PDB file of N, CA and C in Angstrom:
ATOM      1  N   MET A   1     -17.113   9.069-148.680  1.00 48.00           N
ATOM      2  CA  MET A   1     -18.371   8.633-148.081  1.00 48.00           C
ATOM      3  C   MET A   1     -18.084   7.482-147.116  1.00 48.00           C
ATOM      4  N   PRO A   2     -18.569   7.556-145.862  1.00 58.00           N
ATOM      5  CA  PRO A   2     -18.321   6.490-144.901  1.00 58.00           C
ATOM      6  C   PRO A   2     -19.098   5.223-145.260  1.00 58.00           C
ATOM      7  N   ARG A   3     -18.475   4.101-144.986  1.00 66.00           N
ATOM      8  CA  ARG A   3     -19.115   2.815-145.253  1.00 66.00           C
ATOM      9  C   ARG A   3     -19.987   2.434-144.065  1.00 66.00           C
ATOM     10  N   GLY A   4     -21.107   1.756-144.342  1.00 66.00           N
ATOM     11  CA  GLY A   4     -22.047   1.377-143.290  1.00 66.00           C
ATOM     12  C   GLY A   4     -22.063  -0.112-143.003  1.00 66.00           C
ATOM     13  N   ILE A   5     -20.948  -0.790-143.267  1.00 80.00           N
ATOM     14  CA  ILE A   5     -20.895  -2.232-143.007  1.00 80.00           C
ATOM     15  C   ILE A   5     -20.808  -2.453-141.497  1.00 80.00           C
ATOM     16  N   HIS A   6     -21.709  -3.316-140.973  1.00 82.00           N
ATOM     17  CA  HIS A   6     -21.693  -3.557-139.533  1.00 82.00           C
ATOM     18  C   HIS A   6     -22.393  -4.885-139.205  1.00 82.00           C
ATOM     19  N   LEU A   7     -22.120  -5.399-138.032  1.00 86.00           N
ATOM     20  CA  LEU A   7     -22.807  -6.576-137.488  1.00 86.00           C
ATOM     21  C   LEU A   7     -23.572  -6.133-136.259  1.00 86.00           C
ATOM     22  N   ARG A   8     -24.879  -6.363-136.252  1.00 87.00           N
ATOM     23  CA  ARG A   8     -25.729  -5.943-135.141  1.00 87.00           C
ATOM     24  C   ARG A   8     -26.330  -7.184-134.486  1.00 87.00           C
ATOM     25  N   LEU A   9     -26.376  -7.165-133.155  1.00 89.00           N
ATOM     26  CA  LEU A   9     -26.987  -8.252-132.401  1.00 89.00           C
ATOM     27  C   LEU A   9     -28.379  -7.781-131.980  1.00 89.00           C
ATOM     28  N   ASN A  10     -29.408  -8.259-132.695  1.00 92.00           N
ATOM     29  CA  ASN A  10     -30.778  -7.824-132.437  1.00 92.00           C
ATOM     30  C   ASN A  10     -31.471  -8.650-131.359  1.00 92.00           C
ATOM     31  N   GLU A  11     -31.286  -9.974-131.387  1.00 96.00           N
ATOM     32  CA  GLU A  11     -32.022 -10.805-130.438  1.00 96.00           C
ATOM     33  C   GLU A  11     -31.286 -12.117-130.159  1.00 96.00           C
ATOM     34  N   ILE A  12     -31.312 -12.516-128.894  1.00 96.00           N
ATOM     35  CA  ILE A  12     -30.789 -13.813-128.464  1.00 96.00           C
ATOM     36  C   ILE A  12     -31.876 -14.464-127.621  1.00 96.00           C
ATOM     37  N   TYR A  13     -32.142 -15.741-127.869  1.00 97.00           N
ATOM     38  CA  TYR A  13     -33.114 -16.492-127.073  1.00 97.00           C
ATOM     39  C   TYR A  13     -32.479 -17.814-126.685  1.00 97.00           C
ATOM     40  N   LEU A  14     -32.449 -18.083-125.394  1.00 98.00           N
ATOM     41  CA  LEU A  14     -31.948 -19.357-124.879  1.00 98.00           C
ATOM     42  C   LEU A  14     -33.067 -20.002-124.075  1.00 98.00           C
ATOM     43  N   GLY A  15     -33.365 -21.259-124.374  1.00 98.00           N
ATOM     44  CA  GLY A  15     -34.427 -21.956-123.658  1.00 98.00           C
ATOM     45  C   GLY A  15     -33.990 -23.361-123.299  1.00 98.00           C
ATOM     46  N   TYR A  16     -34.580 -23.875-122.223  1.00 97.00           N
ATOM     47  CA  TYR A  16     -34.272 -25.235-121.765  1.00 97.00           C
ATOM     48  C   TYR A  16     -35.555 -25.858-121.234  1.00 97.00           C
ATOM     49  N   GLU A  17     -35.858 -27.063-121.695  1.00 96.00           N
ATOM     50  CA  GLU A  17     -37.012 -27.806-121.202  1.00 96.00           C
ATOM     51  C   GLU A  17     -36.521 -28.857-120.220  1.00 96.00           C
ATOM     52  N   LEU A  18     -37.095 -28.861-119.033  1.00 92.00           N
ATOM     53  CA  LEU A  18     -36.680 -29.831-118.018  1.00 92.00           C
ATOM     54  C   LEU A  18     -36.952 -31.248-118.507  1.00 92.00           C
ATOM     55  N   PRO A  19     -36.045 -32.182-118.204  1.00 93.00           N
ATOM     56  CA  PRO A  19     -36.219 -33.568-118.665  1.00 93.00           C
ATOM     57  C   PRO A  19     -37.464 -34.224-118.069  1.00 93.00           C
ATOM     58  N   GLN A  20     -38.048 -35.129-118.831  1.00 89.00           N
ATOM     59  CA  GLN A  20     -39.264 -35.824-118.403  1.00 89.00           C
ATOM     60  C   GLN A  20     -39.048 -36.674-117.157  1.00 89.00           C
ATOM     61  N   ASN A  21     -37.849 -37.221-116.961  1.00 89.00           N
ATOM     62  CA  ASN A  21     -37.618 -38.056-115.771  1.00 89.00           C
ATOM     63  C   ASN A  21     -37.743 -37.237-114.479  1.00 89.00           C
ATOM     64  N   LEU A  22     -37.473 -35.942-114.521  1.00 86.00           N
ATOM     65  CA  LEU A  22     -37.687 -35.086-113.345  1.00 86.00           C
ATOM     66  C   LEU A  22     -39.166 -34.774-113.140  1.00 86.00           C
ATOM     67  N   LEU A  23     -39.914 -34.693-114.238  1.00 86.00           N
ATOM     68  CA  LEU A  23     -41.331 -34.335-114.156  1.00 86.00           C
ATOM     69  C   LEU A  23     -42.214 -35.524-113.815  1.00 86.00           C
ATOM     70  N   ARG A  24     -41.746 -36.747-114.021  1.00 84.00           N
ATOM     71  CA  ARG A  24     -42.538 -37.939-113.711  1.00 84.00           C
ATOM     72  C   ARG A  24     -42.773 -38.109-112.219  1.00 84.00           C
ATOM     73  N   LYS A  25     -41.879 -37.552-111.407  1.00 81.00           N
ATOM     74  CA  LYS A  25     -41.983 -37.704-109.951  1.00 81.00           C
ATOM     75  C   LYS A  25     -43.205 -36.971-109.395  1.00 81.00           C
ATOM     76  N   GLN A  26     -43.672 -35.976-110.093  1.00 83.00           N
ATOM     77  CA  GLN A  26     -44.870 -35.242-109.683  1.00 83.00           C
ATOM     78  C   GLN A  26     -45.941 -35.487-110.737  1.00 83.00           C
ATOM     79  N   ASN A  27     -47.158 -35.217-110.414  1.00 83.00           N
ATOM     80  CA  ASN A  27     -48.247 -35.481-111.362  1.00 83.00           C
ATOM     81  C   ASN A  27     -49.019 -34.197-111.694  1.00 83.00           C
ATOM     82  N   LEU A  28     -48.307 -33.073-111.736  1.00 90.00           N
ATOM     83  CA  LEU A  28     -48.974 -31.795-111.961  1.00 90.00           C
ATOM     84  C   LEU A  28     -48.599 -31.157-113.305  1.00 90.00           C
ATOM     85  N   PHE A  29     -47.310 -31.203-113.666  1.00 90.00           N
ATOM     86  CA  PHE A  29     -46.840 -30.513-114.874  1.00 90.00           C
ATOM     87  C   PHE A  29     -46.491 -31.504-115.982  1.00 90.00           C
ATOM     88  N   ARG A  30     -46.928 -31.181-117.212  1.00 91.00           N
ATOM     89  CA  ARG A  30     -46.556 -31.967-118.388  1.00 91.00           C
ATOM     90  C   ARG A  30     -45.161 -31.566-118.862  1.00 91.00           C
ATOM     91  N   SER A  31     -44.841 -30.255-118.769  1.00 93.00           N
ATOM     92  CA  SER A  31     -43.506 -29.764-119.119  1.00 93.00           C
ATOM     93  C   SER A  31     -43.246 -28.441-118.415  1.00 93.00           C
ATOM     94  N   ILE A  32     -41.963 -28.155-118.212  1.00 94.00           N
ATOM     95  CA  ILE A  32     -41.526 -26.886-117.635  1.00 94.00           C
ATOM     96  C   ILE A  32     -40.370 -26.372-118.486  1.00 94.00           C
ATOM     97  N   ASP A  33     -40.498 -25.145-118.960  1.00 96.00           N
ATOM     98  CA  ASP A  33     -39.458 -24.510-119.780  1.00 96.00           C
ATOM     99  C   ASP A  33     -38.894 -23.314-119.030  1.00 96.00           C
ATOM    100  N   VAL A  34     -37.575 -23.160-119.098  1.00 97.00           N
ATOM    101  CA  VAL A  34     -36.872 -22.014-118.532  1.00 97.00           C
ATOM    102  C   VAL A  34     -36.260 -21.258-119.708  1.00 97.00           C
ATOM    103  N   PHE A  35     -36.400 -19.918-119.728  1.00 98.00           N
ATOM    104  CA  PHE A  35     -35.850 -19.186-120.872  1.00 98.00           C
ATOM    105  C   PHE A  35     -35.291 -17.829-120.464  1.00 98.00           C
ATOM    106  N   ALA A  36     -34.411 -17.329-121.321  1.00 98.00           N
ATOM    107  CA  ALA A  36     -33.837 -15.991-121.190  1.00 98.00           C
ATOM    108  C   ALA A  36     -33.773 -15.399-122.591  1.00 98.00           C
ATOM    109  N   GLN A  37     -34.093 -14.110-122.691  1.00 97.00           N
ATOM    110  CA  GLN A  37     -34.111 -13.442-123.984  1.00 97.00           C
ATOM    111  C   GLN A  37     -33.523 -12.048-123.830  1.00 97.00           C
ATOM    112  N   ALA A  38     -32.769 -11.617-124.838  1.00 97.00           N
ATOM    113  CA  ALA A  38     -32.197 -10.266-124.855  1.00 97.00           C
ATOM    114  C   ALA A  38     -32.442  -9.667-126.238  1.00 97.00           C
ATOM    115  N   ARG A  39     -32.855  -8.391-126.277  1.00 96.00           N
ATOM    116  CA  ARG A  39     -33.126  -7.693-127.539  1.00 96.00           C
ATOM    117  C   ARG A  39     -32.391  -6.359-127.571  1.00 96.00           C
ATOM    118  N   ASN A  40     -32.119  -5.883-128.775  1.00 91.00           N
ATOM    119  CA  ASN A  40     -31.489  -4.571-129.018  1.00 91.00           C
ATOM    120  C   ASN A  40     -30.135  -4.453-128.310  1.00 91.00           C
ATOM    121  N   LEU A  41     -29.279  -5.415-128.515  1.00 90.00           N
ATOM    122  CA  LEU A  41     -27.992  -5.422-127.820  1.00 90.00           C
ATOM    123  C   LEU A  41     -26.948  -4.518-128.461  1.00 90.00           C
ATOM    124  N   GLY A  42     -27.152  -4.133-129.702  1.00 85.00           N
ATOM    125  CA  GLY A  42     -26.255  -3.164-130.315  1.00 85.00           C
ATOM    126  C   GLY A  42     -25.337  -3.751-131.366  1.00 85.00           C
ATOM    127  N   ILE A  43     -24.329  -2.976-131.716  1.00 83.00           N
ATOM    128  CA  ILE A  43     -23.385  -3.341-132.770  1.00 83.00           C
ATOM    129  C   ILE A  43     -22.241  -4.158-132.183  1.00 83.00           C
ATOM    130  N   ILE A  44     -21.932  -5.283-132.831  1.00 82.00           N
ATOM    131  CA  ILE A  44     -20.785  -6.102-132.442  1.00 82.00           C
ATOM    132  C   ILE A  44     -19.522  -5.581-133.123  1.00 82.00           C
ATOM    133  N   TRP A  45     -19.666  -5.243-134.407  1.00 82.00           N
ATOM    134  CA  TRP A  45     -18.526  -4.740-135.186  1.00 82.00           C
ATOM    135  C   TRP A  45     -19.047  -3.739-136.215  1.00 82.00           C
ATOM    136  N   SER A  46     -18.266  -2.684-136.474  1.00 80.00           N
ATOM    137  CA  SER A  46     -18.630  -1.689-137.474  1.00 80.00           C
ATOM    138  C   SER A  46     -17.376  -1.210-138.199  1.00 80.00           C
ATOM    139  N   SER A  47     -17.490  -1.022-139.526  1.00 80.00           N
ATOM    140  CA  SER A  47     -16.357  -0.516-140.293  1.00 80.00           C
ATOM    141  C   SER A  47     -16.104   0.965-140.000  1.00 80.00           C
ATOM    142  N   ASN A  48     -17.119   1.671-139.548  1.00 76.00           N
ATOM    143  CA  ASN A  48     -17.000   3.079-139.198  1.00 76.00           C
ATOM    144  C   ASN A  48     -17.344   3.219-137.720  1.00 76.00           C
ATOM    145  N   LYS A  49     -16.355   3.357-136.885  1.00 73.00           N
ATOM    146  CA  LYS A  49     -16.548   3.387-135.427  1.00 73.00           C
ATOM    147  C   LYS A  49     -17.294   4.630-134.946  1.00 73.00           C
ATOM    148  N   GLU A  50     -17.391   5.653-135.777  1.00 71.00           N
ATOM    149  CA  GLU A  50     -17.967   6.927-135.347  1.00 71.00           C
ATOM    150  C   GLU A  50     -19.476   7.010-135.504  1.00 71.00           C
ATOM    151  N   MET A  51     -20.099   6.100-136.266  1.00 74.00           N
ATOM    152  CA  MET A  51     -21.534   6.223-136.491  1.00 74.00           C
ATOM    153  C   MET A  51     -22.224   4.872-136.506  1.00 74.00           C
ATOM    154  N   ASP A  52     -23.490   4.892-136.197  1.00 76.00           N
ATOM    155  CA  ASP A  52     -24.340   3.717-136.291  1.00 76.00           C
ATOM    156  C   ASP A  52     -25.201   3.910-137.537  1.00 76.00           C
ATOM    157  N   PRO A  53     -25.045   3.089-138.579  1.00 77.00           N
ATOM    158  CA  PRO A  53     -25.755   3.328-139.830  1.00 77.00           C
ATOM    159  C   PRO A  53     -27.277   3.218-139.716  1.00 77.00           C
ATOM    160  N   ASP A  54     -27.793   2.523-138.716  1.00 79.00           N
ATOM    161  CA  ASP A  54     -29.240   2.394-138.558  1.00 79.00           C
ATOM    162  C   ASP A  54     -29.865   3.553-137.791  1.00 79.00           C
ATOM    163  N   TYR A  55     -29.069   4.267-137.000  1.00 77.00           N
ATOM    164  CA  TYR A  55     -29.588   5.366-136.178  1.00 77.00           C
ATOM    165  C   TYR A  55     -28.686   6.582-136.346  1.00 77.00           C
ATOM    166  N   PRO A  56     -29.189   7.637-136.980  1.00 76.00           N
ATOM    167  CA  PRO A  56     -28.387   8.859-137.137  1.00 76.00           C
ATOM    168  C   PRO A  56     -27.971   9.422-135.784  1.00 76.00           C
ATOM    169  N   ILE A  57     -26.976  10.259-135.789  1.00 76.00           N
ATOM    170  CA  ILE A  57     -26.402  10.812-134.554  1.00 76.00           C
ATOM    171  C   ILE A  57     -27.449  11.532-133.715  1.00 76.00           C
ATOM    172  N   SER A  58     -28.403  12.187-134.329  1.00 75.00           N
ATOM    173  CA  SER A  58     -29.392  12.963-133.565  1.00 75.00           C
ATOM    174  C   SER A  58     -30.564  12.117-133.051  1.00 75.00           C
ATOM    175  N   SER A  59     -30.635  10.815-133.398  1.00 80.00           N
ATOM    176  CA  SER A  59     -31.773   9.997-132.974  1.00 80.00           C
ATOM    177  C   SER A  59     -31.397   9.129-131.765  1.00 80.00           C
ATOM    178  N   PHE A  60     -32.416   8.613-131.101  1.00 85.00           N
ATOM    179  CA  PHE A  60     -32.206   7.751-129.948  1.00 85.00           C
ATOM    180  C   PHE A  60     -32.130   6.298-130.387  1.00 85.00           C
ATOM    181  N   LYS A  61     -31.176   5.564-129.840  1.00 82.00           N
ATOM    182  CA  LYS A  61     -31.066   4.130-130.096  1.00 82.00           C
ATOM    183  C   LYS A  61     -32.003   3.401-129.136  1.00 82.00           C
ATOM    184  N   PRO A  62     -32.578   2.277-129.576  1.00 87.00           N
ATOM    185  CA  PRO A  62     -33.471   1.549-128.673  1.00 87.00           C
ATOM    186  C   PRO A  62     -32.699   0.973-127.484  1.00 87.00           C
ATOM    187  N   MET A  63     -33.362   0.941-126.349  1.00 93.00           N
ATOM    188  CA  MET A  63     -32.758   0.436-125.125  1.00 93.00           C
ATOM    189  C   MET A  63     -32.733  -1.095-125.150  1.00 93.00           C
ATOM    190  N   ALA A  64     -31.698  -1.687-124.588  1.00 94.00           N
ATOM    191  CA  ALA A  64     -31.622  -3.144-124.491  1.00 94.00           C
ATOM    192  C   ALA A  64     -32.710  -3.648-123.546  1.00 94.00           C
ATOM    193  N   ILE A  65     -33.321  -4.784-123.906  1.00 97.00           N
ATOM    194  CA  ILE A  65     -34.395  -5.369-123.109  1.00 97.00           C
ATOM    195  C   ILE A  65     -33.998  -6.799-122.756  1.00 97.00           C
ATOM    196  N   TYR A  66     -34.114  -7.145-121.476  1.00 97.00           N
ATOM    197  CA  TYR A  66     -33.782  -8.485-120.988  1.00 97.00           C
ATOM    198  C   TYR A  66     -35.025  -9.110-120.369  1.00 97.00           C
ATOM    199  N   THR A  67     -35.300 -10.362-120.731  1.00 97.00           N
ATOM    200  CA  THR A  67     -36.462 -11.073-120.233  1.00 97.00           C
ATOM    201  C   THR A  67     -36.029 -12.451-119.744  1.00 97.00           C
ATOM    202  N   PHE A  68     -36.547 -12.842-118.583  1.00 98.00           N
ATOM    203  CA  PHE A  68     -36.306 -14.169-118.024  1.00 98.00           C
ATOM    204  C   PHE A  68     -37.656 -14.750-117.637  1.00 98.00           C
ATOM    205  N   GLY A  69     -37.825 -16.059-117.794  1.00 98.00           N
ATOM    206  CA  GLY A  69     -39.132 -16.592-117.450  1.00 98.00           C
ATOM    207  C   GLY A  69     -39.186 -18.092-117.344  1.00 98.00           C
ATOM    208  N   LEU A  70     -40.349 -18.541-116.904  1.00 96.00           N
ATOM    209  CA  LEU A  70     -40.695 -19.956-116.790  1.00 96.00           C
ATOM    210  C   LEU A  70     -42.025 -20.182-117.489  1.00 96.00           C
ATOM    211  N   LYS A  71     -42.149 -21.316-118.178  1.00 96.00           N
ATOM    212  CA  LYS A  71     -43.418 -21.711-118.766  1.00 96.00           C
ATOM    213  C   LYS A  71     -43.802 -23.051-118.153  1.00 96.00           C
ATOM    214  N   PHE A  72     -45.003 -23.125-117.601  1.00 93.00           N
ATOM    215  CA  PHE A  72     -45.517 -24.359-117.016  1.00 93.00           C
ATOM    216  C   PHE A  72     -46.672 -24.861-117.860  1.00 93.00           C
ATOM    217  N   HIS A  73     -46.632 -26.123-118.254  1.00 92.00           N
ATOM    218  CA  HIS A  73     -47.734 -26.732-118.979  1.00 92.00           C
ATOM    219  C   HIS A  73     -48.341 -27.806-118.072  1.00 92.00           C
ATOM    220  N   LEU A  74     -49.587 -27.597-117.693  1.00 91.00           N
ATOM    221  CA  LEU A  74     -50.256 -28.526-116.791  1.00 91.00           C
ATOM    222  C   LEU A  74     -50.732 -29.777-117.526  1.00 91.00           C
ATOM    223  N   LYS A  75     -50.895 -30.856-116.781  1.00 83.00           N
ATOM    224  CA  LYS A  75     -51.412 -32.095-117.369  1.00 83.00           C
ATOM    225  C   LYS A  75     -52.885 -32.012-117.591  1.00 83.00           C
TER     226      LYS A  75
END
């Protein structure tokens, strides 16, 4: 029986909030956030290279999704 031990990368989120000293120069935004997100990235490592234990051979694997954005918070 094949083993189903694996490491899967489901989601990564990276965010950065601009420093307040940059935002003090203007009087419009309280904060500005920059972010990037990735979902459904797949298997990093698997004990059985021939199969994905979460998705049988006849099924479709979810497509990777990438998101980039800005969040503005007004004063």
